[in-house]
Short mmCIF file of C-alpha atoms in Angstrom, two decimals:
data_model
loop_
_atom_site.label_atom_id
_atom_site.label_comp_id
_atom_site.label_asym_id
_atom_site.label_seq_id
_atom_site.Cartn_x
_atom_site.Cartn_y
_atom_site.Cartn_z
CA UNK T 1 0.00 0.00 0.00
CA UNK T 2 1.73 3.36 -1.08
CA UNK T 3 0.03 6.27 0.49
CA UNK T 4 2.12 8.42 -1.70
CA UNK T 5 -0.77 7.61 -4.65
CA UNK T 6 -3.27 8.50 -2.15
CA UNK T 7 -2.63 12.05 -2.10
CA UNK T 8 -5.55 14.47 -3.10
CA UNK T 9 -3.87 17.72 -2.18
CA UNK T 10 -0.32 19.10 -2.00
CA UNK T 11 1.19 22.21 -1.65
CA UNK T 12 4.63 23.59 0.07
CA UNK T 13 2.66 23.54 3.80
CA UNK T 14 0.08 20.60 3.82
CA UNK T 15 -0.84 18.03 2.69
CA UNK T 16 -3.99 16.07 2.36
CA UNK T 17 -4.20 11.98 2.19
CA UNK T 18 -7.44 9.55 1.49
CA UNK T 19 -6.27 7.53 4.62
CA UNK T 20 -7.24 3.61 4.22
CA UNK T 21 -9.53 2.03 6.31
CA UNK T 22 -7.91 0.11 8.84
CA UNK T 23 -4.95 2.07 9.02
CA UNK T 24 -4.09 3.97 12.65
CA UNK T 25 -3.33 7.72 12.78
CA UNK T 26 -1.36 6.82 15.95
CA UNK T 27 0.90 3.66 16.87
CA UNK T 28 -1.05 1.12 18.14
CA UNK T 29 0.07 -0.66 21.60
CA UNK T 30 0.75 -4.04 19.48
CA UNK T 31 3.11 -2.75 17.51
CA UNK T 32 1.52 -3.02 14.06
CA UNK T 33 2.15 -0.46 11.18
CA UNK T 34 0.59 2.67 11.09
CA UNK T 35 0.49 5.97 9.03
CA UNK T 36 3.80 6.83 11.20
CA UNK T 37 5.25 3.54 9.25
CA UNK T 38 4.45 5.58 5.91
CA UNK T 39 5.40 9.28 6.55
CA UNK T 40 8.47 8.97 4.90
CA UNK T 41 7.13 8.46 1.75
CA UNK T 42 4.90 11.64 1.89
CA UNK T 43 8.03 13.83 2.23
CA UNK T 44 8.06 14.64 -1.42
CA UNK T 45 11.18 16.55 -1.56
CA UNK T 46 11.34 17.96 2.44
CA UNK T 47 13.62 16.73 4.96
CA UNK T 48 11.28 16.65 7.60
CA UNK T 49 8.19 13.99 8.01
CA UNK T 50 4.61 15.67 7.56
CA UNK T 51 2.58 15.56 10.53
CA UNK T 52 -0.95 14.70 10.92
CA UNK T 53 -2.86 17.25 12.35
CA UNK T 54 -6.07 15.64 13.41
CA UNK T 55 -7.32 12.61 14.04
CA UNK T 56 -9.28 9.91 11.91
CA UNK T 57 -10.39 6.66 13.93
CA UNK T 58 -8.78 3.25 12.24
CA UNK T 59 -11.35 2.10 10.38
CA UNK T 60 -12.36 5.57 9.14
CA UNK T 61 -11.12 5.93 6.06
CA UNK T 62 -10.73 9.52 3.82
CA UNK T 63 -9.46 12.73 4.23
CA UNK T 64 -6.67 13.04 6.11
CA UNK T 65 -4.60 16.47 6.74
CA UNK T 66 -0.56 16.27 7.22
CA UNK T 67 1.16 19.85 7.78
CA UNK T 68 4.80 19.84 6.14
CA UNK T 69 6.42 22.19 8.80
CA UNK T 70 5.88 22.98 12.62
CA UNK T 71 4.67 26.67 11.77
CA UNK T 72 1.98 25.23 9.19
CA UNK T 73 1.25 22.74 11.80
CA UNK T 74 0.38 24.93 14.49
CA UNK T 75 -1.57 27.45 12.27
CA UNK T 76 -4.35 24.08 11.02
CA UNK T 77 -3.94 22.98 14.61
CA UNK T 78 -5.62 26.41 15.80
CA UNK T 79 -8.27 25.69 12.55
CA UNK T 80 -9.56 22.56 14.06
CA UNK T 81 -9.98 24.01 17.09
CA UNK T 82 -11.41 26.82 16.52
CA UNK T 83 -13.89 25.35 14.18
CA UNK T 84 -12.77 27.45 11.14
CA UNK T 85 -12.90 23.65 9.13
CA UNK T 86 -15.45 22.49 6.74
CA UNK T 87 -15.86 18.80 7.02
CA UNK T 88 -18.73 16.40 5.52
CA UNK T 89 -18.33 12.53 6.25
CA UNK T 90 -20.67 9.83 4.61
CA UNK T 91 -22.07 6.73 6.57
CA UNK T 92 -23.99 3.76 6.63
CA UNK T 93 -26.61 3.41 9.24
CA UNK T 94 -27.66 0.00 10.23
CA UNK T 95 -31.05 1.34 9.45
CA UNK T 96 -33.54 3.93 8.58
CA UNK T 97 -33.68 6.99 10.40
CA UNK T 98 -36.81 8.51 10.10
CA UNK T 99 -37.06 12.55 8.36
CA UNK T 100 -34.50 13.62 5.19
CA UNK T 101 -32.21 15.46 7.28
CA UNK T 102 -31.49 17.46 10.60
CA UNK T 103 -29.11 18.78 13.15
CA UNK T 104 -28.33 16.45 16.30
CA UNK T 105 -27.01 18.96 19.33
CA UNK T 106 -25.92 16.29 21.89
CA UNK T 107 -23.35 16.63 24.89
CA UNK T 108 -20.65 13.75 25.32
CA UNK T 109 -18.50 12.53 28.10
CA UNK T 110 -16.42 9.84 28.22
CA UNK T 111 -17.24 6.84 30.37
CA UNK T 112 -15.01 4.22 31.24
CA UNK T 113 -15.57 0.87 32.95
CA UNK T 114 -13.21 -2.04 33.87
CA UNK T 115 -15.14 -4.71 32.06
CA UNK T 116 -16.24 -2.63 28.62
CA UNK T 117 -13.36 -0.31 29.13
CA UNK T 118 -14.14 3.47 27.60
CA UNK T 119 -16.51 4.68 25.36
CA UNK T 120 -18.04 8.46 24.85
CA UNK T 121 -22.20 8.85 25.69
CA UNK T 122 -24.61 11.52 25.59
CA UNK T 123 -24.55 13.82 28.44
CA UNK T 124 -26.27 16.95 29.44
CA UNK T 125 -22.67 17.65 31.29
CA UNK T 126 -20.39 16.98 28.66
CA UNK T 127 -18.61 18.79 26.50
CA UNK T 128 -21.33 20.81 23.23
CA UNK T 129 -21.25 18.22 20.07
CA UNK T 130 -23.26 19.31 17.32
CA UNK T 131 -23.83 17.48 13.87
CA UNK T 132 -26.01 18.14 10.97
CA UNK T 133 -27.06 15.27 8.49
CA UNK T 134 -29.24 14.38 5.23
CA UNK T 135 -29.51 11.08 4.03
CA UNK T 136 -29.10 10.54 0.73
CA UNK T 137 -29.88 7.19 -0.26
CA UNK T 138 -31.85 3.37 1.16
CA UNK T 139 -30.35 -0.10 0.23
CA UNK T 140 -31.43 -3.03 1.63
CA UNK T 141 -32.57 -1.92 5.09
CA UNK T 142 -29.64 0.53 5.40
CA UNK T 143 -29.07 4.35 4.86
CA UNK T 144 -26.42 6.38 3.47
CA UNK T 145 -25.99 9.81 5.46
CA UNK T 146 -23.78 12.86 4.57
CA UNK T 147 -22.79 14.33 8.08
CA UNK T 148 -21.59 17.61 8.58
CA UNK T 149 -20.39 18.42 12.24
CA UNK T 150 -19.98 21.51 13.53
CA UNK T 151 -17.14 20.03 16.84
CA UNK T 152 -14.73 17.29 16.87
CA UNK T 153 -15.53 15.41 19.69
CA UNK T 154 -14.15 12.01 19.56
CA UNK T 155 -16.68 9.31 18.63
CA UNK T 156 -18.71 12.46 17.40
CA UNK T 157 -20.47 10.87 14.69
CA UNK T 158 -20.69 7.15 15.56
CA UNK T 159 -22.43 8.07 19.00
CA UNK T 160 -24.64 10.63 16.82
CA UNK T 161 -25.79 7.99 14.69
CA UNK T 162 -26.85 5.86 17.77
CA UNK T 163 -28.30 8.12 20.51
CA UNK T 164 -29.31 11.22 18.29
CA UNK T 165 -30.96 9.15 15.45
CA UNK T 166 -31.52 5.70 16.89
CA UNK T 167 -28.99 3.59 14.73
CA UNK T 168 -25.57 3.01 14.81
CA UNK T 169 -22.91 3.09 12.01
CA UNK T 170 -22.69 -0.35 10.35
CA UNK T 171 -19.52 -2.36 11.71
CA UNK T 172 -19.32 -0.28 14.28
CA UNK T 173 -17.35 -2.82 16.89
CA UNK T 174 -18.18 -0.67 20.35
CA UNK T 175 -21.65 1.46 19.43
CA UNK T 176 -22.93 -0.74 16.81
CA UNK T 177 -22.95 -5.02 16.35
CA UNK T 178 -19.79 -5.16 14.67
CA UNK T 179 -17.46 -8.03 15.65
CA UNK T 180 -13.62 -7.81 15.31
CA UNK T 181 -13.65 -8.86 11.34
CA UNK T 182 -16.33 -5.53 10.53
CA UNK T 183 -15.05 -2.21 9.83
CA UNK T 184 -16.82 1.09 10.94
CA UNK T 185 -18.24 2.16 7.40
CA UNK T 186 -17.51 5.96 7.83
CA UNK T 187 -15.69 8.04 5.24
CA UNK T 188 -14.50 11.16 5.80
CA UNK T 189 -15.90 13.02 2.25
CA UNK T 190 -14.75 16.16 2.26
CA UNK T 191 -12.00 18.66 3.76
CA UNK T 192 -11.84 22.29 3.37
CA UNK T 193 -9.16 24.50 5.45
CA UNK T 194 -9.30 28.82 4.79
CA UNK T 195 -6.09 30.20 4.75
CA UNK T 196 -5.54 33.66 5.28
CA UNK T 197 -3.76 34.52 1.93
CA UNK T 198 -3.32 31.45 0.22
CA UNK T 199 -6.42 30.01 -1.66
CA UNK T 200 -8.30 27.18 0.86
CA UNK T 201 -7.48 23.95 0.98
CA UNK T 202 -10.03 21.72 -0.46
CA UNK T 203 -9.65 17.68 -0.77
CA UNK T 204 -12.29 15.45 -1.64
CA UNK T 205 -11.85 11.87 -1.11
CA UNK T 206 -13.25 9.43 -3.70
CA UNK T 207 -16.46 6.73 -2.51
CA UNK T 208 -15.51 3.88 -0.69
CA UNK T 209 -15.69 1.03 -2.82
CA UNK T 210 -16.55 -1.11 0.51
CA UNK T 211 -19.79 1.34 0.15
CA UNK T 212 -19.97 0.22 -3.39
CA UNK T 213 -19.54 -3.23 -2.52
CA UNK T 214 -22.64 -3.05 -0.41
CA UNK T 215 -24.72 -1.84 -3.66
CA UNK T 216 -24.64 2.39 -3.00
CA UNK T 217 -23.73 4.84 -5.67
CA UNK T 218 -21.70 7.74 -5.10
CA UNK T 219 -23.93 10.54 -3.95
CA UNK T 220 -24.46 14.16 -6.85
CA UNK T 221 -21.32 16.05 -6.21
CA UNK T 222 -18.91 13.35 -4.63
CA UNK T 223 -16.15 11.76 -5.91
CA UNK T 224 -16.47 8.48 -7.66
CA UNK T 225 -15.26 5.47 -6.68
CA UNK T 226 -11.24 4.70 -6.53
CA UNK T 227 -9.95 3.34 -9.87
#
């Protein structure tokens, strides 16, 4: 797998990836490979690594952003936080939620437990999470949903899917009936980063052909399938 014909936007500060599902943003405690295993090949002339500047879970797969220096890092860094980044993701709910579209406005807070370990819930107390979502298409029991969320809580969208509209993400291993062999089916769609002078950074990773595989089209304005 060469993430270096993966990339769907590069210019002389960042750099944007479709990430493969099943691939870790961060080491994982067992030692197996993971985008740090690959930055090496995404220096494209620079002496230093690119640097991932958010987060994607492992089986997520899509747009991923890499700054190319510490300056351009900290300036996307400041972005993300303060919300000044368009993202859309698409998803496949293990059913029908009822309505075309809407905005779920739900808390989270992490809870962790010996047996289950951690995982993030709804709560009145926890920290604002707002998403908005349409869904765009029915197959076989299951919808496809374009989310758009406003924070970046972790587990935003999958505990979304599940407390705000009553269905989890298919595959989904802790919020959903996914066993260790499913993958989440979440795609992160769409990226688009403002820059002060420079024009924005805008990436658009193409449809999942495990979304394909499960008989959904790409949506009207995404990208089409890999290959």
């Amino acid at each position: 797998m060469l993430l270096s014909d993966r990339v769907l936007f590069l210019d002389g500060e960042a750099l944007v990836i479709d990430k493969p599902e099943g691939l870790p943003v961060d080491p994982p405690r067992d030692g197996s490979l993971s985008l740090e295993n690959h930055l090496d090949s995404l220096r494209f002339g620079f002496k230093r690594w690119p640097l991932p500047v958010h987060r994607l879970d492992r089986d997520t797969s899509g747009c991923l952003l890499l700054a190319r220096n510490p300056k351009a890092h900290g300036r996307f860094t400041r972005a993300f936080e303060g919300r000044a980044v368009e993202k859309q993701y698409l998803a496949i709910l293990d059913g029908i939620p009822e309505g075309e579209r809407g905005t779920i406005d739900l808390p989270l807070a992490k809870v962790s437990t010996a047996e289950a370990g951690w995982r993030m819930v709804g709560d009145a107390k926890g920290k604002p999470s707002v998403s908005h979502w349409e869904k765009l298409a029915v197959v076989d029991g299951r919808a496809l949903l374009r989310f758009r969320p406003e924070t970046g809580r972790t587990h935003q969208l999958r505990v979304h899917a599940l407390e705000g509209l009553g269905f989890a993400i298919a595959g989904d291993p802790v919020y959903g009936a996914g066993t260790g062999r499913d993958r989440t089916l979440l795609h992160a769609e769409r990226l688009v980063v403002d820059r002060d002078v420079k024009p924005p950074i805008i990436a658009e990773a193409p449809f999942p052909d495990r979304f394909a595989a499960l008989g959904f089209a790409a949506p009207e304005g995404a990208a089409p399938t890999r290959g």
